[in-house]
Amino acid sequence: MGLFVGELHISAQPQEIVHNITATLQKGDYVIFHPTDSKGKELEFRIDDAREVIAQSYLASDRERFLILMAPSYSIEAQNALLKILEEPPQNVHFVLIVPSKNALLPTILSRLHIHIHKSKKTLSLFELDMKKLTLSAIYEFLRDCDRQSRSIQEIKDHIQALLFAVHTSGICLNRTELEAFDEAIALADSYTKESYIFLPLLLKIHKKQRGVR
């Protein structure tokens, strides 16, 4: 399956995505994992759901199988369990995750999936800096601007995700340690860490990596 072992669809209309994916598939070629309560309300994807996905992924099949995961959010424990299967996927298994926002998943999960963004009323913000022309002076000015802002925790997390997406679309490949730095950045945002302190190590890592490939 190459670098990516599945797809991530960011959409506010998950049922439409499922219909489009399964329209040309036979029933035995896909399994849908969509945790809901007795009234049909969507629930968080938890560790038990992840274990069910893992168990299904190891069922032997000569045909390609699609495991479709739908949830508004995924627990950290569930994501860590899913990450292991995404890093070493069984043969003939294709993973499809559907979420309303990139923030539902950790950067280490995002890196393993080919991302499809479906149009909605809410547009995803672009990161201000050009990853292919990143300079120390540009980083300095960016950090100064961060200190002038008064972003909420959620806005800072969105900003971190925008940086990761900019790296992804620029064709820059991050290793496991570098991706985990983004996970740590999200955790720092939740701890009310100053925004410039969060972005400084991330941008320096990217700048160093870019200098190494020139």
PDB file of C-alpha atoms in Angstrom:
ATOM      1  CA  MET A   1       0.000   0.000   0.000  1.00  0.00           C
ATOM      2  CA  GLY A   2       2.994   2.309  -0.031  1.00  0.00           C
ATOM      3  CA  LEU A   3       3.541   5.143   2.434  1.00  0.00           C
ATOM      4  CA  PHE A   4      -0.150   5.506   3.257  1.00  0.00           C
ATOM      5  CA  VAL A   5      -2.091   2.509   4.600  1.00  0.00           C
ATOM      6  CA  GLY A   6      -5.490   4.109   4.317  1.00  0.00           C
ATOM      7  CA  GLU A   7      -7.531   7.252   3.922  1.00  0.00           C
ATOM      8  CA  LEU A   8      -8.722  10.011   6.216  1.00  0.00           C
ATOM      9  CA  HIS A   9     -11.868  11.854   5.172  1.00  0.00           C
ATOM     10  CA  ILE A  10     -12.551  15.139   6.951  1.00  0.00           C
ATOM     11  CA  SER A  11     -16.245  15.798   6.531  1.00  0.00           C
ATOM     12  CA  ALA A  12     -19.326  16.962   8.419  1.00  0.00           C
ATOM     13  CA  GLN A  13     -21.379  14.430   6.436  1.00  0.00           C
ATOM     14  CA  PRO A  14     -19.873  11.005   7.223  1.00  0.00           C
ATOM     15  CA  GLN A  15     -22.818   8.984   5.903  1.00  0.00           C
ATOM     16  CA  GLU A  16     -22.355  10.505   2.456  1.00  0.00           C
ATOM     17  CA  ILE A  17     -18.679   9.484   2.489  1.00  0.00           C
ATOM     18  CA  VAL A  18     -19.586   5.929   3.502  1.00  0.00           C
ATOM     19  CA  HIS A  19     -22.153   5.694   0.707  1.00  0.00           C
ATOM     20  CA  ASN A  20     -19.613   6.850  -1.888  1.00  0.00           C
ATOM     21  CA  ILE A  21     -16.987   4.367  -0.676  1.00  0.00           C
ATOM     22  CA  THR A  22     -19.255   1.326  -0.379  1.00  0.00           C
ATOM     23  CA  ALA A  23     -21.387   1.910  -3.494  1.00  0.00           C
ATOM     24  CA  THR A  24     -19.138  -0.257  -5.678  1.00  0.00           C
ATOM     25  CA  LEU A  25     -18.115  -2.784  -3.002  1.00  0.00           C
ATOM     26  CA  GLN A  26     -19.676  -6.104  -2.105  1.00  0.00           C
ATOM     27  CA  LYS A  27     -21.034  -6.391   1.443  1.00  0.00           C
ATOM     28  CA  GLY A  28     -18.372  -8.856   2.518  1.00  0.00           C
ATOM     29  CA  ASP A  29     -15.602  -6.501   1.427  1.00  0.00           C
ATOM     30  CA  TYR A  30     -16.140  -3.854   4.094  1.00  0.00           C
ATOM     31  CA  VAL A  31     -16.975  -3.478   7.787  1.00  0.00           C
ATOM     32  CA  ILE A  32     -18.272  -0.238   9.317  1.00  0.00           C
ATOM     33  CA  PHE A  33     -17.333   0.715  12.889  1.00  0.00           C
ATOM     34  CA  HIS A  34     -19.632   3.495  14.109  1.00  0.00           C
ATOM     35  CA  PRO A  35     -20.132   3.582  17.904  1.00  0.00           C
ATOM     36  CA  THR A  36     -23.563   4.945  18.928  1.00  0.00           C
ATOM     37  CA  ASP A  37     -25.806   4.785  21.982  1.00  0.00           C
ATOM     38  CA  SER A  38     -29.298   3.249  22.158  1.00  0.00           C
ATOM     39  CA  LYS A  39     -30.785   6.443  20.707  1.00  0.00           C
ATOM     40  CA  GLY A  40     -28.381   6.544  17.777  1.00  0.00           C
ATOM     41  CA  LYS A  41     -26.205   9.349  19.161  1.00  0.00           C
ATOM     42  CA  GLU A  42     -22.579   9.132  18.017  1.00  0.00           C
ATOM     43  CA  LEU A  43     -20.070   8.163  20.691  1.00  0.00           C
ATOM     44  CA  GLU A  44     -16.325   8.585  21.084  1.00  0.00           C
ATOM     45  CA  PHE A  45     -14.215   5.830  19.519  1.00  0.00           C
ATOM     46  CA  ARG A  46     -12.796   4.004  22.531  1.00  0.00           C
ATOM     47  CA  ILE A  47     -10.246   1.279  23.203  1.00  0.00           C
ATOM     48  CA  ASP A  48     -12.839  -1.522  22.923  1.00  0.00           C
ATOM     49  CA  ASP A  49     -13.801  -0.220  19.474  1.00  0.00           C
ATOM     50  CA  ALA A  50     -10.136  -0.146  18.469  1.00  0.00           C
ATOM     51  CA  ARG A  51      -9.675  -3.732  19.648  1.00  0.00           C
ATOM     52  CA  GLU A  52     -12.621  -4.806  17.506  1.00  0.00           C
ATOM     53  CA  VAL A  53     -11.036  -3.111  14.483  1.00  0.00           C
ATOM     54  CA  ILE A  54      -7.728  -4.867  15.147  1.00  0.00           C
ATOM     55  CA  ALA A  55      -9.455  -8.247  15.484  1.00  0.00           C
ATOM     56  CA  GLN A  56     -11.304  -7.727  12.199  1.00  0.00           C
ATOM     57  CA  SER A  57      -8.146  -6.622  10.415  1.00  0.00           C
ATOM     58  CA  TYR A  58      -6.468  -9.976  11.062  1.00  0.00           C
ATOM     59  CA  LEU A  59      -9.261 -12.081   9.571  1.00  0.00           C
ATOM     60  CA  ALA A  60      -7.769 -13.903   6.591  1.00  0.00           C
ATOM     61  CA  SER A  61      -9.044 -12.903   3.145  1.00  0.00           C
ATOM     62  CA  ASP A  62      -7.800 -13.143  -0.423  1.00  0.00           C
ATOM     63  CA  ARG A  63      -9.776 -10.022  -1.325  1.00  0.00           C
ATOM     64  CA  GLU A  64      -9.068  -6.438  -0.355  1.00  0.00           C
ATOM     65  CA  ARG A  65     -11.127  -5.458   2.689  1.00  0.00           C
ATOM     66  CA  PHE A  66     -12.101  -1.972   3.812  1.00  0.00           C
ATOM     67  CA  LEU A  67     -12.431  -1.179   7.514  1.00  0.00           C
ATOM     68  CA  ILE A  68     -14.402   2.052   7.848  1.00  0.00           C
ATOM     69  CA  LEU A  69     -14.185   3.941  11.149  1.00  0.00           C
ATOM     70  CA  MET A  70     -16.607   6.780  11.934  1.00  0.00           C
ATOM     71  CA  ALA A  71     -16.674   8.868  15.128  1.00  0.00           C
ATOM     72  CA  PRO A  72     -16.719  12.528  16.196  1.00  0.00           C
ATOM     73  CA  SER A  73     -13.679  11.902  18.422  1.00  0.00           C
ATOM     74  CA  TYR A  74     -11.167   9.162  19.273  1.00  0.00           C
ATOM     75  CA  SER A  75      -9.715   8.541  22.725  1.00  0.00           C
ATOM     76  CA  ILE A  76      -5.933   8.710  23.061  1.00  0.00           C
ATOM     77  CA  GLU A  77      -5.870   5.075  24.183  1.00  0.00           C
ATOM     78  CA  ALA A  78      -7.825   4.006  21.093  1.00  0.00           C
ATOM     79  CA  GLN A  79      -5.538   6.013  18.808  1.00  0.00           C
ATOM     80  CA  ASN A  80      -2.408   4.482  20.286  1.00  0.00           C
ATOM     81  CA  ALA A  81      -3.860   1.011  19.696  1.00  0.00           C
ATOM     82  CA  LEU A  82      -4.828   1.882  16.120  1.00  0.00           C
ATOM     83  CA  LEU A  83      -1.384   3.362  15.458  1.00  0.00           C
ATOM     84  CA  LYS A  84       0.240  -0.042  15.978  1.00  0.00           C
ATOM     85  CA  ILE A  85      -1.949  -1.653  13.320  1.00  0.00           C
ATOM     86  CA  LEU A  86      -1.448   1.293  10.958  1.00  0.00           C
ATOM     87  CA  GLU A  87       2.326   0.962  11.270  1.00  0.00           C
ATOM     88  CA  GLU A  88       2.242  -2.762  10.434  1.00  0.00           C
ATOM     89  CA  PRO A  89      -1.028  -3.316   8.544  1.00  0.00           C
ATOM     90  CA  PRO A  90      -2.203  -6.837   7.681  1.00  0.00           C
ATOM     91  CA  GLN A  91      -2.229  -7.813   4.017  1.00  0.00           C
ATOM     92  CA  ASN A  92      -5.220  -6.758   1.881  1.00  0.00           C
ATOM     93  CA  VAL A  93      -6.630  -4.424   4.557  1.00  0.00           C
ATOM     94  CA  HIS A  94      -7.454  -0.817   3.709  1.00  0.00           C
ATOM     95  CA  PHE A  95      -8.348   1.574   6.540  1.00  0.00           C
ATOM     96  CA  VAL A  96     -10.798   4.455   6.093  1.00  0.00           C
ATOM     97  CA  LEU A  97     -11.278   6.945   8.930  1.00  0.00           C
ATOM     98  CA  ILE A  98     -13.969   9.629   8.812  1.00  0.00           C
ATOM     99  CA  VAL A  99     -13.842  12.577  11.219  1.00  0.00           C
ATOM    100  CA  PRO A 100     -15.362  16.083  11.354  1.00  0.00           C
ATOM    101  CA  SER A 101     -11.991  17.732  12.051  1.00  0.00           C
ATOM    102  CA  LYS A 102      -8.247  17.008  11.856  1.00  0.00           C
ATOM    103  CA  ASN A 103      -8.135  17.776  15.579  1.00  0.00           C
ATOM    104  CA  ALA A 104      -9.921  14.489  16.268  1.00  0.00           C
ATOM    105  CA  LEU A 105      -6.680  12.600  15.564  1.00  0.00           C
ATOM    106  CA  LEU A 106      -3.064  12.764  16.692  1.00  0.00           C
ATOM    107  CA  PRO A 107      -0.391  13.798  14.165  1.00  0.00           C
ATOM    108  CA  THR A 108       1.135  10.309  14.325  1.00  0.00           C
ATOM    109  CA  ILE A 109      -2.161   8.892  13.047  1.00  0.00           C
ATOM    110  CA  LEU A 110      -2.554  11.612  10.408  1.00  0.00           C
ATOM    111  CA  SER A 111       0.870  10.833   8.967  1.00  0.00           C
ATOM    112  CA  ARG A 112      -0.175   7.295   8.034  1.00  0.00           C
ATOM    113  CA  LEU A 113      -3.283   8.300   6.091  1.00  0.00           C
ATOM    114  CA  HIS A 114      -3.929  10.001   2.775  1.00  0.00           C
ATOM    115  CA  ILE A 115      -6.017  13.044   3.707  1.00  0.00           C
ATOM    116  CA  HIS A 116      -9.160  14.079   1.824  1.00  0.00           C
ATOM    117  CA  ILE A 117     -10.797  17.348   2.878  1.00  0.00           C
ATOM    118  CA  HIS A 118     -14.438  17.652   1.860  1.00  0.00           C
ATOM    119  CA  LYS A 119     -15.914  21.105   1.461  1.00  0.00           C
ATOM    120  CA  SER A 120     -18.020  22.440   4.280  1.00  0.00           C
ATOM    121  CA  LYS A 121     -19.169  25.797   5.577  1.00  0.00           C
ATOM    122  CA  LYS A 122     -16.129  25.925   7.856  1.00  0.00           C
ATOM    123  CA  THR A 123     -12.882  26.360   5.941  1.00  0.00           C
ATOM    124  CA  LEU A 124      -9.569  25.029   7.206  1.00  0.00           C
ATOM    125  CA  SER A 125      -7.013  27.770   7.782  1.00  0.00           C
ATOM    126  CA  LEU A 126      -3.693  27.772   5.945  1.00  0.00           C
ATOM    127  CA  PHE A 127      -0.412  28.134   7.819  1.00  0.00           C
ATOM    128  CA  GLU A 128       1.254  31.507   7.316  1.00  0.00           C
ATOM    129  CA  LEU A 129       4.788  30.321   6.510  1.00  0.00           C
ATOM    130  CA  ASP A 130       6.023  28.605   3.351  1.00  0.00           C
ATOM    131  CA  MET A 131       7.632  25.358   4.509  1.00  0.00           C
ATOM    132  CA  LYS A 132       9.851  25.193   1.423  1.00  0.00           C
ATOM    133  CA  LYS A 133      11.271  28.675   2.059  1.00  0.00           C
ATOM    134  CA  LEU A 134      11.497  28.601   5.835  1.00  0.00           C
ATOM    135  CA  THR A 135      14.183  30.910   7.248  1.00  0.00           C
ATOM    136  CA  LEU A 136      15.251  31.767  10.784  1.00  0.00           C
ATOM    137  CA  SER A 137      14.175  35.374  10.284  1.00  0.00           C
ATOM    138  CA  ALA A 138      10.724  34.230   9.142  1.00  0.00           C
ATOM    139  CA  ILE A 139      10.468  31.992  12.209  1.00  0.00           C
ATOM    140  CA  TYR A 140      11.469  34.896  14.469  1.00  0.00           C
ATOM    141  CA  GLU A 141       8.816  37.200  12.997  1.00  0.00           C
ATOM    142  CA  PHE A 142       6.212  34.455  13.232  1.00  0.00           C
ATOM    143  CA  LEU A 143       6.958  33.862  16.927  1.00  0.00           C
ATOM    144  CA  ARG A 144       6.780  37.601  17.630  1.00  0.00           C
ATOM    145  CA  ASP A 145       3.373  37.676  15.987  1.00  0.00           C
ATOM    146  CA  CYS A 146       2.270  34.700  18.093  1.00  0.00           C
ATOM    147  CA  ASP A 147       3.070  36.680  21.233  1.00  0.00           C
ATOM    148  CA  ARG A 148       0.845  39.520  20.013  1.00  0.00           C
ATOM    149  CA  GLN A 149      -2.133  37.208  19.586  1.00  0.00           C
ATOM    150  CA  SER A 150      -4.554  36.030  22.246  1.00  0.00           C
ATOM    151  CA  ARG A 151      -5.645  32.727  20.771  1.00  0.00           C
ATOM    152  CA  SER A 152      -7.783  30.257  22.676  1.00  0.00           C
ATOM    153  CA  ILE A 153      -6.519  26.742  23.398  1.00  0.00           C
ATOM    154  CA  GLN A 154      -8.611  25.376  20.531  1.00  0.00           C
ATOM    155  CA  GLU A 155      -7.287  28.046  18.148  1.00  0.00           C
ATOM    156  CA  ILE A 156      -3.695  27.179  19.100  1.00  0.00           C
ATOM    157  CA  LYS A 157      -4.409  23.484  18.506  1.00  0.00           C
ATOM    158  CA  ASP A 158      -5.916  24.373  15.121  1.00  0.00           C
ATOM    159  CA  HIS A 159      -2.743  26.374  14.395  1.00  0.00           C
ATOM    160  CA  ILE A 160      -0.560  23.361  15.242  1.00  0.00           C
ATOM    161  CA  GLN A 161      -2.641  21.151  12.966  1.00  0.00           C
ATOM    162  CA  ALA A 162      -2.377  23.770  10.206  1.00  0.00           C
ATOM    163  CA  LEU A 163       1.424  23.597  10.512  1.00  0.00           C
ATOM    164  CA  LEU A 164       1.375  19.803  10.291  1.00  0.00           C
ATOM    165  CA  PHE A 165      -0.865  19.944   7.227  1.00  0.00           C
ATOM    166  CA  ALA A 166       1.477  22.512   5.607  1.00  0.00           C
ATOM    167  CA  VAL A 167       4.407  20.153   6.216  1.00  0.00           C
ATOM    168  CA  HIS A 168       2.409  17.251   4.793  1.00  0.00           C
ATOM    169  CA  THR A 169       1.375  19.109   1.622  1.00  0.00           C
ATOM    170  CA  SER A 170       4.930  20.397   1.102  1.00  0.00           C
ATOM    171  CA  GLY A 171       6.168  16.826   0.736  1.00  0.00           C
ATOM    172  CA  ILE A 172       8.309  16.934   3.878  1.00  0.00           C
ATOM    173  CA  CYS A 173       8.546  13.463   5.461  1.00  0.00           C
ATOM    174  CA  LEU A 174       8.689  13.447   9.248  1.00  0.00           C
ATOM    175  CA  ASN A 175       9.995  10.516  11.254  1.00  0.00           C
ATOM    176  CA  ARG A 176       8.266   9.044  14.307  1.00  0.00           C
ATOM    177  CA  THR A 177      10.118  11.279  16.782  1.00  0.00           C
ATOM    178  CA  GLU A 178       9.321  14.421  14.795  1.00  0.00           C
ATOM    179  CA  LEU A 179       5.647  13.478  14.566  1.00  0.00           C
ATOM    180  CA  GLU A 180       5.504  12.822  18.295  1.00  0.00           C
ATOM    181  CA  ALA A 181       6.714  16.404  18.799  1.00  0.00           C
ATOM    182  CA  PHE A 182       3.392  17.524  17.306  1.00  0.00           C
ATOM    183  CA  ASP A 183       1.520  15.283  19.757  1.00  0.00           C
ATOM    184  CA  GLU A 184       3.494  16.911  22.573  1.00  0.00           C
ATOM    185  CA  ALA A 185       2.670  20.361  21.188  1.00  0.00           C
ATOM    186  CA  ILE A 186      -1.051  19.587  21.371  1.00  0.00           C
ATOM    187  CA  ALA A 187      -0.588  18.511  25.004  1.00  0.00           C
ATOM    188  CA  LEU A 188       1.306  21.747  25.760  1.00  0.00           C
ATOM    189  CA  ALA A 189      -1.565  23.773  24.331  1.00  0.00           C
ATOM    190  CA  ASP A 190      -3.915  22.012  26.749  1.00  0.00           C
ATOM    191  CA  SER A 191      -1.513  23.000  29.546  1.00  0.00           C
ATOM    192  CA  TYR A 192      -1.798  26.727  28.665  1.00  0.00           C
ATOM    193  CA  THR A 193       1.811  26.951  27.450  1.00  0.00           C
ATOM    194  CA  LYS A 194       2.692  30.185  25.641  1.00  0.00           C
ATOM    195  CA  GLU A 195       2.091  29.782  21.899  1.00  0.00           C
ATOM    196  CA  SER A 196       5.555  30.929  20.810  1.00  0.00           C
ATOM    197  CA  TYR A 197       7.150  28.366  23.161  1.00  0.00           C
ATOM    198  CA  ILE A 198       5.079  25.634  21.520  1.00  0.00           C
ATOM    199  CA  PHE A 199       5.965  26.576  17.943  1.00  0.00           C
ATOM    200  CA  LEU A 200       9.673  27.356  18.405  1.00  0.00           C
ATOM    201  CA  PRO A 201      10.922  23.718  18.642  1.00  0.00           C
ATOM    202  CA  LEU A 202       8.547  22.558  15.896  1.00  0.00           C
ATOM    203  CA  LEU A 203       9.689  25.190  13.417  1.00  0.00           C
ATOM    204  CA  LEU A 204      13.369  24.699  14.247  1.00  0.00           C
ATOM    205  CA  LYS A 205      13.022  20.956  13.594  1.00  0.00           C
ATOM    206  CA  ILE A 206      11.428  21.656  10.213  1.00  0.00           C
ATOM    207  CA  HIS A 207      14.052  24.291   9.353  1.00  0.00           C
ATOM    208  CA  LYS A 208      16.873  21.894  10.250  1.00  0.00           C
ATOM    209  CA  LYS A 209      15.281  19.125   8.190  1.00  0.00           C
ATOM    210  CA  GLN A 210      14.879  21.425   5.194  1.00  0.00           C
ATOM    211  CA  ARG A 211      18.522  22.522   5.385  1.00  0.00           C
ATOM    212  CA  GLY A 212      19.554  18.880   5.433  1.00  0.00           C
ATOM    213  CA  VAL A 213      17.787  18.069   2.146  1.00  0.00           C
ATOM    214  CA  ARG A 214      18.985  21.105   0.189  1.00  0.00           C
TER     215      ARG A 214
END
